[in-house]
Amino acid sequence: MKIIDAATTRDALAFGPLLDALNAMFVQGCEVPLRHTHVIPDPATGAATTVLIMPAWQPGGFLGIKTVNIAPANAQRGVPGLHSTYLLYDATTGVPLAQMDGNEITSRRTAAASALGAAYLAREDASHLALLGAGRVGSLVPLAHRTVRPIERVSVWDRDAAAAARLVDGLRAQGFEAQVCETARAAVAEADIVTCATLATEPVVHAEWLAPGVHLDLIGSFTPQMREADDACFAGATLFVDTEEALAKSGELLGPMSRGVFTAQDVQGTLADLCRGGRIRRNTRDERTVFKAVGTALEDLAAAMLVWRATQDQQDH
């Protein structure tokens, strides 16, 4: 079994090829059982570690299993709160092929799926991206979106102003016209695309702040307790989800649905529907499109296969 480190994993996941790989996998499909979730209490702190186990496979192809350990109390320990590994196998023989850096796979496929949604839903001339959340995934979003839209300007807000400033420095080095905003409202005011990549449990974006025709991209919340947008963001919007699982998992959708803002039947489709349709699904310049993602093991498998093939190519040379 090959051990593929973080740098090699990252190098194999340039956003152009990664978006193509995700698009192809959403069109082809693969088997994705429900993820396992386990909670391990920590008697010392009273906190708990959450373990996610996420398998996916294509019969006759590859089998992948991602394990994610989430330990919020690690912030007090000075240790990252999330650790992830990815194991890739031959699906026919069960032979282990490689262990890869799960954090790189997760963060890059999440940003790429966000951009893939924008490729089908954002206005074609969208050039101003607002980013709420300057963490690991958020920091990758502008580069990912620049593969599908002419993004020039990036407005960044984060509760941690120092993190926002560090990200803006990095974005300027990548050729973006980037700025730190003191409030989320100021960041989204004139944006064509608004991406929320936070762990918020209360809305960080409100519909009244949004310009007409905005594409709202919600990629942070993945539990029933989490949400990033207020109810009004969904009223009258054209809504897509990455997978049907989002409707059962995200507080972003469960809350407004419980209050009658929209129903499951109002959701226009999934990322697979968009990819299989192969065309922009925006009807007018002024409509608000909303894309809600919770992530899927399909994306992890597509990314891991890309890493595996890239490292095999290097070996062959």
Short mmCIF file of C-alpha atoms in Angstrom, two decimals:
data_model
loop_
_atom_site.label_atom_id
_atom_site.label_comp_id
_atom_site.label_asym_id
_atom_site.label_seq_id
_atom_site.Cartn_x
_atom_site.Cartn_y
_atom_site.Cartn_z
CA MET A 1 0.00 0.00 0.00
CA LYS A 2 1.36 3.40 -0.98
CA ILE A 3 1.41 6.23 1.55
CA ILE A 4 0.64 9.48 -0.31
CA ASP A 5 1.47 12.53 1.80
CA ALA A 6 -0.38 15.85 1.99
CA ALA A 7 1.82 17.70 -0.52
CA THR A 8 1.57 14.95 -3.15
CA THR A 9 -2.20 14.68 -2.60
CA ARG A 10 -2.56 18.45 -2.99
CA ASP A 11 -0.41 18.60 -6.13
CA ALA A 12 -2.59 15.97 -7.80
CA LEU A 13 -5.78 17.94 -7.16
CA ALA A 14 -5.45 21.09 -9.29
CA PHE A 15 -8.93 22.57 -9.60
CA GLY A 16 -9.33 22.24 -13.37
CA PRO A 17 -8.82 18.44 -13.46
CA LEU A 18 -10.64 18.04 -10.11
CA LEU A 19 -13.78 19.80 -11.37
CA ASP A 20 -13.72 17.62 -14.50
CA ALA A 21 -13.35 14.49 -12.34
CA LEU A 22 -16.24 15.50 -10.08
CA ASN A 23 -18.46 16.36 -13.04
CA ALA A 24 -17.73 12.98 -14.65
CA MET A 25 -18.38 11.09 -11.39
CA PHE A 26 -21.72 12.86 -10.80
CA VAL A 27 -22.72 11.87 -14.36
CA GLN A 28 -21.57 8.22 -13.95
CA GLY A 29 -22.63 7.80 -10.33
CA CYS A 30 -21.28 5.40 -7.73
CA GLU A 31 -22.51 3.50 -4.69
CA VAL A 32 -22.66 5.75 -1.61
CA PRO A 33 -24.10 4.15 1.55
CA LEU A 34 -25.18 6.40 4.41
CA ARG A 35 -22.20 7.59 6.40
CA HIS A 36 -21.63 6.08 9.83
CA THR A 37 -21.50 8.60 12.70
CA HIS A 38 -20.12 7.64 16.10
CA VAL A 39 -19.58 9.78 19.19
CA ILE A 40 -16.71 9.07 21.57
CA PRO A 41 -17.07 10.92 24.91
CA ASP A 42 -14.00 12.50 26.50
CA PRO A 43 -14.34 12.06 30.28
CA ALA A 44 -11.56 14.59 30.94
CA THR A 45 -13.24 17.58 29.25
CA GLY A 46 -16.87 16.52 29.00
CA ALA A 47 -16.61 17.15 25.27
CA ALA A 48 -16.78 14.45 22.61
CA THR A 49 -15.07 13.38 19.42
CA THR A 50 -17.31 12.65 16.44
CA VAL A 51 -16.15 9.94 14.03
CA LEU A 52 -17.51 9.88 10.47
CA ILE A 53 -16.90 6.83 8.26
CA MET A 54 -17.73 7.48 4.61
CA PRO A 55 -17.46 4.63 2.05
CA ALA A 56 -18.07 4.77 -1.72
CA TRP A 57 -17.31 2.42 -4.60
CA GLN A 58 -17.82 1.62 -8.25
CA PRO A 59 -18.25 -2.14 -8.88
CA GLY A 60 -15.29 -3.35 -10.92
CA GLY A 61 -13.40 -0.15 -10.10
CA PHE A 62 -12.25 1.44 -6.86
CA LEU A 63 -13.48 1.36 -3.27
CA GLY A 64 -12.68 4.25 -0.95
CA ILE A 65 -13.27 4.79 2.76
CA LYS A 66 -12.75 8.15 4.43
CA THR A 67 -12.50 8.45 8.20
CA VAL A 68 -12.97 11.88 9.76
CA ASN A 69 -12.37 12.59 13.45
CA ILE A 70 -13.81 15.89 14.71
CA ALA A 71 -12.69 17.00 18.18
CA PRO A 72 -13.85 20.59 18.93
CA ALA A 73 -12.06 20.59 22.31
CA ASN A 74 -8.73 20.44 20.45
CA ALA A 75 -8.82 24.24 20.14
CA GLN A 76 -7.90 24.41 23.84
CA ARG A 77 -5.14 21.86 23.26
CA GLY A 78 -3.56 23.83 20.43
CA VAL A 79 -4.23 20.90 18.07
CA PRO A 80 -6.34 21.02 14.86
CA GLY A 81 -9.94 20.00 15.50
CA LEU A 82 -10.30 17.79 12.43
CA HIS A 83 -8.19 14.87 11.22
CA SER A 84 -9.01 12.77 8.20
CA THR A 85 -7.50 9.82 6.33
CA TYR A 86 -8.51 8.24 3.05
CA LEU A 87 -7.95 4.60 2.09
CA LEU A 88 -8.29 3.49 -1.55
CA TYR A 89 -8.78 -0.18 -2.51
CA ASP A 90 -9.33 -2.26 -5.61
CA ALA A 91 -13.11 -2.82 -5.40
CA THR A 92 -12.91 -6.28 -7.02
CA THR A 93 -10.09 -7.82 -4.99
CA GLY A 94 -10.22 -5.67 -1.85
CA VAL A 95 -6.45 -5.10 -2.15
CA PRO A 96 -5.38 -1.87 -0.39
CA LEU A 97 -3.79 0.52 -2.91
CA ALA A 98 -3.06 3.74 -1.03
CA GLN A 99 -3.52 5.84 2.07
CA MET A 100 -3.92 9.53 1.27
CA ASP A 101 -4.22 12.77 3.20
CA GLY A 102 -7.94 13.03 3.93
CA ASN A 103 -7.81 16.71 4.90
CA GLU A 104 -6.50 17.72 1.47
CA ILE A 105 -9.06 15.54 -0.30
CA THR A 106 -11.93 16.91 1.81
CA SER A 107 -11.05 20.59 1.60
CA ARG A 108 -10.22 20.59 -2.11
CA ARG A 109 -13.23 18.51 -3.20
CA THR A 110 -15.51 20.73 -1.08
CA ALA A 111 -14.24 23.90 -2.75
CA ALA A 112 -14.40 22.20 -6.16
CA ALA A 113 -18.02 21.07 -5.64
CA SER A 114 -18.89 24.65 -4.65
CA ALA A 115 -17.37 25.86 -7.93
CA LEU A 116 -19.12 23.09 -9.87
CA GLY A 117 -22.47 24.31 -8.54
CA ALA A 118 -21.55 27.87 -9.56
CA ALA A 119 -20.63 26.65 -13.05
CA TYR A 120 -24.30 25.75 -13.58
CA LEU A 121 -26.02 28.41 -11.43
CA ALA A 122 -24.00 31.64 -11.21
CA ARG A 123 -24.29 34.36 -13.86
CA GLU A 124 -21.67 33.85 -16.56
CA ASP A 125 -20.20 37.33 -15.99
CA ALA A 126 -19.90 36.90 -12.20
CA SER A 127 -16.64 38.58 -11.20
CA HIS A 128 -17.10 39.58 -7.52
CA LEU A 129 -17.05 36.82 -4.90
CA ALA A 130 -17.91 37.43 -1.25
CA LEU A 131 -16.44 34.88 1.13
CA LEU A 132 -17.80 34.50 4.65
CA GLY A 133 -15.37 32.23 6.48
CA ALA A 134 -11.60 32.32 6.04
CA GLY A 135 -10.83 28.78 7.18
CA ARG A 136 -9.25 25.89 5.31
CA VAL A 137 -12.09 25.35 2.84
CA GLY A 138 -12.96 29.02 2.43
CA SER A 139 -9.38 29.87 1.53
CA LEU A 140 -9.61 27.54 -1.49
CA VAL A 141 -12.97 28.76 -2.81
CA PRO A 142 -11.78 31.78 -4.86
CA LEU A 143 -9.21 29.73 -6.79
CA ALA A 144 -11.76 26.98 -7.42
CA HIS A 145 -14.39 29.46 -8.63
CA ARG A 146 -11.88 31.18 -10.89
CA THR A 147 -11.79 27.99 -12.98
CA VAL A 148 -15.48 28.51 -13.93
CA ARG A 149 -16.14 32.26 -13.66
CA PRO A 150 -14.05 35.44 -14.28
CA ILE A 151 -13.53 36.13 -10.56
CA GLU A 152 -11.41 39.26 -10.05
CA ARG A 153 -12.60 40.73 -6.77
CA VAL A 154 -12.93 38.89 -3.45
CA SER A 155 -14.46 40.43 -0.29
CA VAL A 156 -13.60 38.44 2.85
CA TRP A 157 -15.25 38.45 6.26
CA ASP A 158 -14.48 36.19 9.21
CA ARG A 159 -15.19 36.50 12.93
CA ASP A 160 -11.40 36.24 13.28
CA ALA A 161 -10.18 39.42 11.58
CA ALA A 162 -6.57 38.20 11.66
CA ALA A 163 -7.54 35.05 9.71
CA ALA A 164 -9.37 37.20 7.13
CA ALA A 165 -6.30 39.44 6.77
CA ARG A 166 -3.98 36.44 6.26
CA LEU A 167 -6.29 35.06 3.60
CA VAL A 168 -6.52 38.40 1.80
CA ASP A 169 -2.71 38.57 1.65
CA GLY A 170 -2.66 35.09 0.09
CA LEU A 171 -5.40 35.96 -2.41
CA ARG A 172 -3.57 39.11 -3.52
CA ALA A 173 -0.49 36.98 -4.14
CA GLN A 174 -2.68 34.80 -6.41
CA GLY A 175 -3.71 37.83 -8.46
CA PHE A 176 -7.09 38.63 -6.89
CA GLU A 177 -8.21 42.12 -5.92
CA ALA A 178 -9.01 41.13 -2.33
CA GLN A 179 -10.16 43.08 0.71
CA VAL A 180 -11.07 42.43 4.35
CA CYS A 181 -14.58 43.57 5.32
CA GLU A 182 -15.46 44.51 8.90
CA THR A 183 -18.97 43.05 8.59
CA ALA A 184 -20.59 40.23 6.65
CA ARG A 185 -23.10 42.76 5.34
CA ALA A 186 -20.34 44.89 3.82
CA ALA A 187 -18.73 41.82 2.23
CA VAL A 188 -21.87 40.62 0.42
CA ALA A 189 -23.29 44.03 -0.54
CA GLU A 190 -22.35 44.04 -4.25
CA ALA A 191 -21.20 40.46 -4.75
CA ASP A 192 -22.27 38.26 -7.67
CA ILE A 193 -21.49 35.07 -5.74
CA VAL A 194 -21.67 34.72 -1.95
CA THR A 195 -20.01 31.67 -0.41
CA CYS A 196 -20.54 30.83 3.26
CA ALA A 197 -17.95 28.42 4.64
CA THR A 198 -18.40 28.72 8.39
CA LEU A 199 -19.41 26.52 11.31
CA ALA A 200 -22.15 28.99 12.30
CA THR A 201 -25.28 27.98 14.21
CA GLU A 202 -26.99 31.36 13.59
CA PRO A 203 -27.34 33.05 10.17
CA VAL A 204 -24.30 35.02 9.01
CA VAL A 205 -26.00 36.19 5.78
CA HIS A 206 -29.40 37.85 5.45
CA ALA A 207 -31.46 38.11 2.27
CA GLU A 208 -31.94 41.87 2.61
CA TRP A 209 -28.19 42.35 2.13
CA LEU A 210 -28.00 40.46 -1.17
CA ALA A 211 -27.91 42.06 -4.61
CA PRO A 212 -30.41 40.89 -7.27
CA GLY A 213 -29.21 37.93 -9.32
CA VAL A 214 -26.78 36.68 -6.66
CA HIS A 215 -25.71 33.05 -6.46
CA LEU A 216 -25.70 32.02 -2.79
CA ASP A 217 -23.37 29.11 -2.09
CA LEU A 218 -23.80 27.49 1.35
CA ILE A 219 -21.12 24.92 2.13
CA GLY A 220 -20.55 25.23 5.88
CA SER A 221 -23.44 23.63 7.74
CA PHE A 222 -23.59 19.84 7.78
CA THR A 223 -25.57 19.08 10.97
CA PRO A 224 -29.16 19.93 11.98
CA GLN A 225 -27.81 22.47 14.52
CA MET A 226 -25.83 24.50 11.98
CA ARG A 227 -27.06 27.24 9.65
CA GLU A 228 -25.55 30.15 7.72
CA ALA A 229 -28.48 31.87 5.92
CA ASP A 230 -31.72 33.35 7.20
CA ASP A 231 -35.09 32.02 6.04
CA ALA A 232 -35.65 34.88 3.61
CA CYS A 233 -32.61 33.78 1.57
CA PHE A 234 -34.65 30.78 0.41
CA ALA A 235 -37.98 32.50 -0.24
CA GLY A 236 -38.55 32.65 -3.99
CA ALA A 237 -35.04 31.40 -4.76
CA THR A 238 -34.06 28.68 -7.24
CA LEU A 239 -32.70 26.01 -4.90
CA PHE A 240 -30.36 23.09 -5.66
CA VAL A 241 -28.60 20.68 -3.28
CA ASP A 242 -25.47 18.59 -3.76
CA THR A 243 -27.33 15.37 -2.82
CA GLU A 244 -30.73 14.43 -1.40
CA GLU A 245 -28.94 13.78 1.90
CA ALA A 246 -28.73 17.56 2.42
CA LEU A 247 -32.49 17.67 2.99
CA ALA A 248 -32.18 15.27 5.92
CA LYS A 249 -28.97 16.58 7.42
CA SER A 250 -28.54 20.35 7.25
CA GLY A 251 -30.12 22.85 9.62
CA GLU A 252 -29.83 25.21 6.65
CA LEU A 253 -32.75 23.37 5.02
CA LEU A 254 -34.47 21.60 7.94
CA GLY A 255 -35.18 24.87 9.77
CA PRO A 256 -36.85 26.80 6.92
CA MET A 257 -38.72 23.66 5.80
CA SER A 258 -40.12 23.18 9.33
CA ARG A 259 -41.33 26.80 9.21
CA GLY A 260 -43.00 26.39 5.81
CA VAL A 261 -40.59 28.63 3.87
CA PHE A 262 -40.22 25.94 1.20
CA THR A 263 -40.86 22.21 0.79
CA ALA A 264 -38.63 19.38 -0.39
CA GLN A 265 -40.59 19.49 -3.66
CA ASP A 266 -39.40 23.08 -4.23
CA VAL A 267 -35.80 21.89 -4.55
CA GLN A 268 -35.04 21.94 -8.28
CA GLY A 269 -32.53 19.09 -8.23
CA THR A 270 -29.09 17.84 -7.21
CA LEU A 271 -25.56 18.39 -8.45
CA ALA A 272 -25.89 15.11 -10.39
CA ASP A 273 -28.96 16.56 -12.16
CA LEU A 274 -27.00 19.70 -13.06
CA CYS A 275 -24.00 17.72 -14.35
CA ARG A 276 -26.14 15.30 -16.33
CA GLY A 277 -28.12 18.19 -17.83
CA GLY A 278 -24.84 19.85 -18.78
CA ARG A 279 -26.27 23.35 -19.07
CA ILE A 280 -26.77 26.50 -16.99
CA ARG A 281 -30.00 26.28 -15.01
CA ARG A 282 -30.43 29.99 -14.30
CA ASN A 283 -33.53 31.43 -15.96
CA THR A 284 -32.99 35.19 -15.54
CA ARG A 285 -30.20 37.59 -14.60
CA ASP A 286 -32.06 38.77 -11.52
CA GLU A 287 -33.16 35.49 -9.95
CA ARG A 288 -31.45 34.33 -6.77
CA THR A 289 -29.93 30.86 -7.04
CA VAL A 290 -29.03 28.92 -3.90
CA PHE A 291 -26.76 25.87 -3.73
CA LYS A 292 -26.62 23.93 -0.46
CA ALA A 293 -23.92 21.29 -0.05
CA VAL A 294 -23.18 18.90 2.82
CA GLY A 295 -20.56 16.84 0.98
CA THR A 296 -20.68 13.29 -0.31
CA ALA A 297 -18.33 10.33 -0.41
CA LEU A 298 -18.79 10.35 -4.21
CA GLU A 299 -16.64 13.49 -4.34
CA ASP A 300 -13.97 11.92 -2.12
CA LEU A 301 -13.77 8.85 -4.36
CA ALA A 302 -13.49 10.97 -7.51
CA ALA A 303 -10.67 12.99 -5.92
CA ALA A 304 -8.85 9.89 -4.61
CA MET A 305 -8.99 8.23 -8.04
CA LEU A 306 -7.45 11.39 -9.53
CA VAL A 307 -4.64 11.29 -6.94
CA TRP A 308 -4.04 7.57 -7.53
CA ARG A 309 -3.80 7.98 -11.31
CA ALA A 310 -1.51 10.99 -11.02
CA THR A 311 0.89 9.11 -8.75
CA GLN A 312 0.77 6.06 -11.05
CA ASP A 313 1.66 8.29 -14.01
CA GLN A 314 4.66 9.64 -12.09
CA GLN A 315 5.76 6.08 -11.37
CA ASP A 316 5.43 5.12 -15.02
CA HIS A 317 7.78 7.95 -15.99
#
